[in-house]
Amino acid sequence: MDLSSNLRMLACYNQRMNNQLLDVCQQLSEEQLHQDRQAFFPSIMAHWNHILFGDLIMLQRLVDNEIVTIDRQLLAELPTSKRITDTFVTTMDELRALRTKVDDIYLRMTKNFDDQDCNKTVRYITTAGQVIERRVAEFCQHVFNHQTHHRGR
């Protein structure tokens, strides 16, 4: 399987898993969603917000590197990631709306990737101030692995 096909598969997989977990979370009360679970991110909602943090900051880095183009109005609707503890949503309705929007962006983005895109370089500065350069394929693999890692917590 070529890199671009692999990234499309991962985007689809992540959307499907996110939707399945959202359906499960929809059955929980607000209290359960915000209850301290004694984990690295204290609540279920805090985990969701952290996954969104990663997706949003990485998406912005792709835009900044001119790897992907996103409609200005859509980009303006997205919150800006600054810290790993950012809170973007507090309710299931807000979560489902933003999660759906972000997953759709990653699906559309990977749909248009080809091998040339996968081999372009993304250069960015981490929240810790470290300068990183990665190929788009490695960069996107990291995004999808980040989601998988935190959904498993």
Short mmCIF file of N, CA and C in Angstrom, two decimals:
data_model
loop_
_atom_site.label_atom_id
_atom_site.label_comp_id
_atom_site.label_asym_id
_atom_site.label_seq_id
_atom_site.Cartn_x
_atom_site.Cartn_y
_atom_site.Cartn_z
N MET A 1 0.85 -1.17 0.00
CA MET A 1 0.00 0.00 0.00
C MET A 1 0.90 1.24 0.00
N ASP A 2 0.58 2.20 -0.86
CA ASP A 2 1.38 3.42 -0.91
C ASP A 2 1.02 4.33 0.28
N LEU A 3 1.88 5.31 0.54
CA LEU A 3 1.72 6.18 1.71
C LEU A 3 0.40 6.95 1.71
N SER A 4 0.04 7.49 0.56
CA SER A 4 -1.19 8.30 0.51
C SER A 4 -2.42 7.43 0.79
N SER A 5 -2.43 6.21 0.27
CA SER A 5 -3.55 5.29 0.55
C SER A 5 -3.59 4.93 2.03
N ASN A 6 -2.42 4.74 2.62
CA ASN A 6 -2.36 4.41 4.04
C ASN A 6 -2.91 5.56 4.89
N LEU A 7 -2.57 6.79 4.54
CA LEU A 7 -3.08 7.93 5.30
C LEU A 7 -4.59 8.08 5.14
N ARG A 8 -5.11 7.80 3.95
CA ARG A 8 -6.57 7.83 3.74
C ARG A 8 -7.24 6.78 4.61
N MET A 9 -6.65 5.59 4.67
CA MET A 9 -7.20 4.52 5.48
C MET A 9 -7.21 4.92 6.96
N LEU A 10 -6.12 5.53 7.43
CA LEU A 10 -6.04 5.94 8.84
C LEU A 10 -7.04 7.05 9.16
N ALA A 11 -7.24 7.97 8.24
CA ALA A 11 -8.23 9.03 8.45
C ALA A 11 -9.63 8.44 8.57
N CYS A 12 -9.95 7.48 7.72
CA CYS A 12 -11.26 6.82 7.79
C CYS A 12 -11.41 6.04 9.09
N TYR A 13 -10.36 5.31 9.44
CA TYR A 13 -10.38 4.53 10.68
C TYR A 13 -10.59 5.45 11.89
N ASN A 14 -9.85 6.53 11.96
CA ASN A 14 -9.97 7.44 13.09
C ASN A 14 -11.36 8.06 13.16
N GLN A 15 -11.92 8.41 12.04
CA GLN A 15 -13.28 8.96 12.05
C GLN A 15 -14.27 7.92 12.58
N ARG A 16 -14.13 6.68 12.12
CA ARG A 16 -15.05 5.62 12.56
C ARG A 16 -14.92 5.37 14.06
N MET A 17 -13.69 5.29 14.56
CA MET A 17 -13.49 5.05 15.99
C MET A 17 -13.97 6.23 16.82
N ASN A 18 -13.71 7.44 16.35
CA ASN A 18 -14.21 8.61 17.06
C ASN A 18 -15.73 8.59 17.14
N ASN A 19 -16.39 8.25 16.04
CA ASN A 19 -17.85 8.19 16.04
C ASN A 19 -18.37 7.12 16.99
N GLN A 20 -17.72 5.97 17.01
CA GLN A 20 -18.15 4.90 17.92
C GLN A 20 -18.00 5.33 19.38
N LEU A 21 -16.89 5.97 19.70
CA LEU A 21 -16.69 6.43 21.08
C LEU A 21 -17.63 7.57 21.44
N LEU A 22 -17.89 8.44 20.49
CA LEU A 22 -18.85 9.51 20.75
C LEU A 22 -20.23 8.93 21.06
N ASP A 23 -20.62 7.88 20.33
CA ASP A 23 -21.91 7.23 20.60
C ASP A 23 -21.96 6.66 22.02
N VAL A 24 -20.85 6.08 22.47
CA VAL A 24 -20.79 5.55 23.83
C VAL A 24 -20.85 6.69 24.84
N CYS A 25 -20.06 7.72 24.60
CA CYS A 25 -20.02 8.87 25.52
C CYS A 25 -21.36 9.59 25.59
N GLN A 26 -22.11 9.55 24.51
CA GLN A 26 -23.42 10.20 24.46
C GLN A 26 -24.35 9.60 25.52
N GLN A 27 -24.10 8.38 25.92
CA GLN A 27 -24.94 7.71 26.91
C GLN A 27 -24.56 8.09 28.35
N LEU A 28 -23.45 8.80 28.53
CA LEU A 28 -23.00 9.19 29.86
C LEU A 28 -23.62 10.51 30.27
N SER A 29 -23.73 10.71 31.56
CA SER A 29 -24.23 11.99 32.07
C SER A 29 -23.11 13.03 31.99
N GLU A 30 -23.48 14.30 32.10
CA GLU A 30 -22.48 15.36 32.13
C GLU A 30 -21.52 15.14 33.31
N GLU A 31 -22.08 14.71 34.42
CA GLU A 31 -21.25 14.44 35.61
C GLU A 31 -20.22 13.36 35.31
N GLN A 32 -20.63 12.28 34.65
CA GLN A 32 -19.70 11.21 34.31
C GLN A 32 -18.63 11.67 33.33
N LEU A 33 -19.00 12.51 32.39
CA LEU A 33 -18.04 13.02 31.40
C LEU A 33 -16.97 13.90 32.03
N HIS A 34 -17.32 14.58 33.10
CA HIS A 34 -16.40 15.52 33.73
C HIS A 34 -15.82 15.00 35.05
N GLN A 35 -16.19 13.78 35.42
CA GLN A 35 -15.71 13.18 36.67
C GLN A 35 -14.20 12.95 36.62
N ASP A 36 -13.53 13.24 37.71
CA ASP A 36 -12.08 13.01 37.80
C ASP A 36 -11.82 11.51 37.80
N ARG A 37 -11.08 11.04 36.80
CA ARG A 37 -10.80 9.61 36.63
C ARG A 37 -9.40 9.24 37.10
N GLN A 38 -8.69 10.18 37.72
CA GLN A 38 -7.35 9.93 38.23
C GLN A 38 -6.39 9.49 37.12
N ALA A 39 -6.56 10.07 35.95
CA ALA A 39 -5.70 9.77 34.80
C ALA A 39 -4.87 11.01 34.47
N PHE A 40 -3.99 10.88 33.49
CA PHE A 40 -3.14 12.01 33.10
C PHE A 40 -4.00 13.22 32.75
N PHE A 41 -5.03 13.00 31.95
CA PHE A 41 -6.05 14.02 31.72
C PHE A 41 -7.22 13.59 32.59
N PRO A 42 -7.65 14.45 33.49
CA PRO A 42 -8.50 14.00 34.58
C PRO A 42 -9.87 13.42 34.21
N SER A 43 -10.46 13.87 33.13
CA SER A 43 -11.82 13.41 32.81
C SER A 43 -11.89 12.91 31.37
N ILE A 44 -13.00 12.28 31.07
CA ILE A 44 -13.24 11.83 29.69
C ILE A 44 -13.26 13.05 28.76
N MET A 45 -13.92 14.11 29.18
CA MET A 45 -13.99 15.32 28.35
C MET A 45 -12.60 15.95 28.19
N ALA A 46 -11.78 15.89 29.22
CA ALA A 46 -10.42 16.43 29.11
C ALA A 46 -9.60 15.62 28.11
N HIS A 47 -9.81 14.30 28.06
CA HIS A 47 -9.12 13.47 27.05
C HIS A 47 -9.55 13.89 25.65
N TRP A 48 -10.86 14.06 25.45
CA TRP A 48 -11.35 14.49 24.14
C TRP A 48 -10.76 15.84 23.75
N ASN A 49 -10.70 16.76 24.69
CA ASN A 49 -10.13 18.08 24.40
C ASN A 49 -8.66 17.98 24.04
N HIS A 50 -7.94 17.08 24.69
CA HIS A 50 -6.52 16.92 24.37
C HIS A 50 -6.35 16.33 22.96
N ILE A 51 -7.16 15.37 22.61
CA ILE A 51 -7.08 14.82 21.24
C ILE A 51 -7.35 15.94 20.23
N LEU A 52 -8.35 16.76 20.51
CA LEU A 52 -8.63 17.90 19.63
C LEU A 52 -7.46 18.86 19.58
N PHE A 53 -6.82 19.10 20.73
CA PHE A 53 -5.64 19.96 20.76
C PHE A 53 -4.63 19.47 19.73
N GLY A 54 -4.30 18.18 19.78
CA GLY A 54 -3.32 17.62 18.85
C GLY A 54 -3.74 17.76 17.40
N ASP A 55 -4.99 17.42 17.13
CA ASP A 55 -5.48 17.51 15.75
C ASP A 55 -5.45 18.94 15.23
N LEU A 56 -5.87 19.87 16.06
CA LEU A 56 -5.95 21.27 15.63
C LEU A 56 -4.57 21.90 15.46
N ILE A 57 -3.67 21.64 16.39
CA ILE A 57 -2.34 22.26 16.27
C ILE A 57 -1.58 21.67 15.08
N MET A 58 -1.75 20.37 14.83
CA MET A 58 -1.07 19.75 13.70
C MET A 58 -1.69 20.22 12.38
N LEU A 59 -2.99 20.39 12.36
CA LEU A 59 -3.65 20.92 11.16
C LEU A 59 -3.14 22.33 10.85
N GLN A 60 -3.01 23.15 11.88
CA GLN A 60 -2.50 24.51 11.67
C GLN A 60 -1.07 24.48 11.13
N ARG A 61 -0.28 23.53 11.58
CA ARG A 61 1.09 23.41 11.09
C ARG A 61 1.11 23.01 9.62
N LEU A 62 0.20 22.16 9.20
CA LEU A 62 0.11 21.80 7.78
C LEU A 62 -0.30 23.01 6.95
N VAL A 63 -1.23 23.78 7.45
CA VAL A 63 -1.67 25.00 6.75
C VAL A 63 -0.51 26.00 6.68
N ASP A 64 0.18 26.21 7.81
CA ASP A 64 1.30 27.16 7.85
C ASP A 64 2.41 26.78 6.88
N ASN A 65 2.59 25.48 6.65
CA ASN A 65 3.62 25.00 5.72
C ASN A 65 3.11 24.90 4.29
N GLU A 66 1.87 25.35 4.07
CA GLU A 66 1.23 25.33 2.75
C GLU A 66 1.18 23.93 2.15
N ILE A 67 1.01 22.94 3.03
CA ILE A 67 0.82 21.56 2.59
C ILE A 67 -0.63 21.34 2.21
N VAL A 68 -1.53 21.92 2.99
CA VAL A 68 -2.96 21.83 2.71
C VAL A 68 -3.55 23.24 2.69
N THR A 69 -4.63 23.37 1.97
CA THR A 69 -5.37 24.62 1.92
C THR A 69 -6.76 24.34 2.46
N ILE A 70 -7.17 25.17 3.39
CA ILE A 70 -8.49 25.04 3.99
C ILE A 70 -9.22 26.35 3.79
N ASP A 71 -10.48 26.27 3.45
CA ASP A 71 -11.31 27.45 3.27
C ASP A 71 -11.13 28.38 4.46
N ARG A 72 -10.90 29.66 4.19
CA ARG A 72 -10.64 30.64 5.25
C ARG A 72 -11.77 30.70 6.28
N GLN A 73 -13.01 30.62 5.82
CA GLN A 73 -14.14 30.67 6.74
C GLN A 73 -14.13 29.45 7.66
N LEU A 74 -13.88 28.27 7.11
CA LEU A 74 -13.81 27.06 7.92
C LEU A 74 -12.66 27.15 8.91
N LEU A 75 -11.52 27.61 8.46
CA LEU A 75 -10.36 27.75 9.34
C LEU A 75 -10.65 28.73 10.48
N ALA A 76 -11.37 29.80 10.17
CA ALA A 76 -11.72 30.79 11.20
C ALA A 76 -12.68 30.22 12.24
N GLU A 77 -13.45 29.21 11.86
CA GLU A 77 -14.40 28.58 12.79
C GLU A 77 -13.71 27.63 13.77
N LEU A 78 -12.48 27.24 13.46
CA LEU A 78 -11.77 26.30 14.32
C LEU A 78 -11.06 27.03 15.45
N PRO A 79 -11.10 26.44 16.65
CA PRO A 79 -10.36 27.07 17.75
C PRO A 79 -8.85 26.94 17.53
N THR A 80 -8.10 27.79 18.21
CA THR A 80 -6.64 27.78 18.10
C THR A 80 -6.06 27.02 19.28
N SER A 81 -5.17 26.08 18.99
CA SER A 81 -4.49 25.30 20.03
C SER A 81 -3.28 26.05 20.55
N LYS A 82 -3.16 26.08 21.87
CA LYS A 82 -2.00 26.74 22.48
C LYS A 82 -1.32 25.86 23.51
N ARG A 83 -2.11 25.16 24.33
CA ARG A 83 -1.57 24.32 25.41
C ARG A 83 -2.25 22.96 25.39
N ILE A 84 -1.52 21.94 25.87
CA ILE A 84 -2.10 20.58 25.84
C ILE A 84 -3.34 20.46 26.72
N THR A 85 -3.56 21.41 27.59
CA THR A 85 -4.73 21.36 28.46
C THR A 85 -5.85 22.29 28.00
N ASP A 86 -5.76 22.79 26.76
CA ASP A 86 -6.82 23.66 26.23
C ASP A 86 -8.18 22.98 26.33
N THR A 87 -9.20 23.78 26.60
CA THR A 87 -10.58 23.28 26.60
C THR A 87 -11.31 23.95 25.45
N PHE A 88 -11.72 23.13 24.50
CA PHE A 88 -12.43 23.63 23.32
C PHE A 88 -13.93 23.38 23.43
N VAL A 89 -14.28 22.29 24.12
CA VAL A 89 -15.68 21.88 24.25
C VAL A 89 -15.95 21.44 25.69
N THR A 90 -17.20 21.60 26.11
CA THR A 90 -17.57 21.15 27.47
C THR A 90 -18.81 20.26 27.46
N THR A 91 -19.50 20.20 26.33
CA THR A 91 -20.71 19.36 26.24
C THR A 91 -20.56 18.37 25.09
N MET A 92 -21.38 17.34 25.12
CA MET A 92 -21.35 16.34 24.05
C MET A 92 -21.75 16.96 22.71
N ASP A 93 -22.71 17.85 22.72
CA ASP A 93 -23.12 18.49 21.45
C ASP A 93 -21.97 19.27 20.85
N GLU A 94 -21.27 20.04 21.68
CA GLU A 94 -20.11 20.80 21.19
C GLU A 94 -19.01 19.85 20.71
N LEU A 95 -18.79 18.79 21.47
CA LEU A 95 -17.75 17.82 21.11
C LEU A 95 -18.06 17.16 19.78
N ARG A 96 -19.28 16.67 19.64
CA ARG A 96 -19.63 15.97 18.39
C ARG A 96 -19.50 16.91 17.19
N ALA A 97 -19.93 18.14 17.33
CA ALA A 97 -19.86 19.10 16.22
C ALA A 97 -18.41 19.37 15.82
N LEU A 98 -17.56 19.66 16.79
CA LEU A 98 -16.16 19.97 16.46
C LEU A 98 -15.41 18.73 16.01
N ARG A 99 -15.62 17.60 16.67
CA ARG A 99 -14.94 16.37 16.29
C ARG A 99 -15.30 15.98 14.86
N THR A 100 -16.57 16.11 14.50
CA THR A 100 -17.03 15.80 13.14
C THR A 100 -16.38 16.72 12.13
N LYS A 101 -16.31 18.01 12.45
CA LYS A 101 -15.71 18.99 11.55
C LYS A 101 -14.23 18.67 11.32
N VAL A 102 -13.51 18.39 12.39
CA VAL A 102 -12.08 18.11 12.28
C VAL A 102 -11.84 16.80 11.54
N ASP A 103 -12.61 15.77 11.85
CA ASP A 103 -12.46 14.50 11.13
C ASP A 103 -12.73 14.68 9.64
N ASP A 104 -13.74 15.45 9.30
CA ASP A 104 -14.05 15.71 7.88
C ASP A 104 -12.89 16.42 7.19
N ILE A 105 -12.26 17.35 7.87
CA ILE A 105 -11.11 18.05 7.29
C ILE A 105 -9.98 17.06 7.01
N TYR A 106 -9.67 16.21 7.97
CA TYR A 106 -8.59 15.23 7.76
C TYR A 106 -8.95 14.23 6.66
N LEU A 107 -10.21 13.86 6.55
CA LEU A 107 -10.63 12.97 5.45
C LEU A 107 -10.44 13.65 4.09
N ARG A 108 -10.92 14.89 3.97
CA ARG A 108 -10.76 15.62 2.70
C ARG A 108 -9.29 15.86 2.37
N MET A 109 -8.52 16.19 3.40
CA MET A 109 -7.11 16.46 3.21
C MET A 109 -6.38 15.22 2.67
N THR A 110 -6.58 14.08 3.31
CA THR A 110 -5.87 12.87 2.88
C THR A 110 -6.40 12.34 1.55
N LYS A 111 -7.64 12.63 1.25
CA LYS A 111 -8.20 12.21 -0.04
C LYS A 111 -7.42 12.81 -1.20
N ASN A 112 -6.91 14.02 -0.99
CA ASN A 112 -6.19 14.72 -2.05
C ASN A 112 -4.68 14.47 -2.04
N PHE A 113 -4.18 13.75 -1.06
CA PHE A 113 -2.74 13.48 -1.00
C PHE A 113 -2.31 12.52 -2.10
N ASP A 114 -1.10 12.77 -2.61
CA ASP A 114 -0.45 11.80 -3.48
C ASP A 114 0.95 11.56 -2.90
N ASP A 115 1.74 10.73 -3.54
CA ASP A 115 3.06 10.41 -2.99
C ASP A 115 3.95 11.63 -2.90
N GLN A 116 3.80 12.55 -3.83
CA GLN A 116 4.60 13.78 -3.79
C GLN A 116 4.26 14.59 -2.53
N ASP A 117 2.97 14.70 -2.22
CA ASP A 117 2.55 15.41 -1.01
C ASP A 117 3.12 14.73 0.24
N CYS A 118 3.08 13.41 0.26
CA CYS A 118 3.54 12.64 1.42
C CYS A 118 5.02 12.85 1.70
N ASN A 119 5.77 13.21 0.68
CA ASN A 119 7.21 13.39 0.84
C ASN A 119 7.63 14.85 1.05
N LYS A 120 6.67 15.76 1.07
CA LYS A 120 6.99 17.16 1.38
C LYS A 120 7.40 17.25 2.85
N THR A 121 8.04 18.35 3.20
CA THR A 121 8.53 18.54 4.56
C THR A 121 7.66 19.53 5.32
N VAL A 122 7.33 19.16 6.54
CA VAL A 122 6.63 20.04 7.46
C VAL A 122 7.66 20.49 8.50
N ARG A 123 7.79 21.79 8.67
CA ARG A 123 8.72 22.35 9.65
C ARG A 123 7.91 23.16 10.65
N TYR A 124 8.14 22.88 11.94
CA TYR A 124 7.36 23.58 12.97
C TYR A 124 8.13 23.62 14.28
N ILE A 125 7.63 24.43 15.19
CA ILE A 125 8.20 24.54 16.52
C ILE A 125 7.18 23.96 17.50
N THR A 126 7.62 23.01 18.32
CA THR A 126 6.73 22.37 19.28
C THR A 126 6.33 23.36 20.37
N THR A 127 5.37 22.97 21.18
CA THR A 127 4.96 23.82 22.29
C THR A 127 6.09 23.96 23.31
N ALA A 128 7.07 23.06 23.26
CA ALA A 128 8.24 23.14 24.15
C ALA A 128 9.38 23.94 23.53
N GLY A 129 9.17 24.45 22.29
CA GLY A 129 10.17 25.29 21.64
C GLY A 129 11.17 24.56 20.76
N GLN A 130 10.98 23.26 20.56
CA GLN A 130 11.89 22.47 19.74
C GLN A 130 11.50 22.58 18.26
N VAL A 131 12.50 22.79 17.39
CA VAL A 131 12.26 22.85 15.95
C VAL A 131 12.28 21.42 15.41
N ILE A 132 11.22 21.08 14.68
CA ILE A 132 11.07 19.73 14.14
C ILE A 132 10.84 19.83 12.63
N GLU A 133 11.43 18.88 11.90
CA GLU A 133 11.13 18.71 10.47
C GLU A 133 10.78 17.26 10.25
N ARG A 134 9.63 17.04 9.60
CA ARG A 134 9.18 15.68 9.28
C ARG A 134 8.56 15.68 7.90
N ARG A 135 8.62 14.51 7.29
CA ARG A 135 7.88 14.34 6.04
C ARG A 135 6.39 14.31 6.39
N VAL A 136 5.56 14.75 5.47
CA VAL A 136 4.12 14.80 5.69
C VAL A 136 3.58 13.43 6.12
N ALA A 137 4.05 12.37 5.50
CA ALA A 137 3.56 11.03 5.85
C ALA A 137 3.85 10.71 7.32
N GLU A 138 5.05 11.00 7.79
CA GLU A 138 5.40 10.75 9.19
C GLU A 138 4.59 11.66 10.11
N PHE A 139 4.44 12.89 9.71
CA PHE A 139 3.69 13.88 10.48
C PHE A 139 2.24 13.42 10.68
N CYS A 140 1.60 13.02 9.59
CA CYS A 140 0.20 12.58 9.67
C CYS A 140 0.07 11.26 10.43
N GLN A 141 1.04 10.38 10.26
CA GLN A 141 1.04 9.13 11.04
C GLN A 141 1.03 9.47 12.53
N HIS A 142 1.81 10.46 12.91
CA HIS A 142 1.85 10.89 14.31
C HIS A 142 0.49 11.40 14.77
N VAL A 143 -0.19 12.18 13.94
CA VAL A 143 -1.52 12.70 14.28
C VAL A 143 -2.47 11.54 14.57
N PHE A 144 -2.52 10.57 13.67
CA PHE A 144 -3.45 9.46 13.83
C PHE A 144 -3.05 8.55 15.00
N ASN A 145 -1.76 8.36 15.22
CA ASN A 145 -1.31 7.58 16.37
C ASN A 145 -1.66 8.28 17.68
N HIS A 146 -1.56 9.60 17.70
CA HIS A 146 -1.91 10.37 18.89
C HIS A 146 -3.37 10.13 19.26
N GLN A 147 -4.24 10.15 18.27
CA GLN A 147 -5.66 9.88 18.53
C GLN A 147 -5.83 8.48 19.10
N THR A 148 -5.23 7.50 18.45
CA THR A 148 -5.37 6.12 18.89
C THR A 148 -4.87 5.93 20.31
N HIS A 149 -3.72 6.51 20.61
CA HIS A 149 -3.13 6.40 21.95
C HIS A 149 -4.10 6.92 23.01
N HIS A 150 -4.65 8.09 22.79
CA HIS A 150 -5.52 8.69 23.82
C HIS A 150 -6.91 8.09 23.85
N ARG A 151 -7.41 7.59 22.73
CA ARG A 151 -8.70 6.90 22.79
C ARG A 151 -8.57 5.64 23.64
N GLY A 152 -7.38 5.04 23.63
CA GLY A 152 -7.14 3.83 24.41
C GLY A 152 -7.02 4.06 25.89
N ARG A 153 -6.85 5.30 26.29
CA ARG A 153 -6.70 5.59 27.72
C ARG A 153 -8.07 5.58 28.32
#
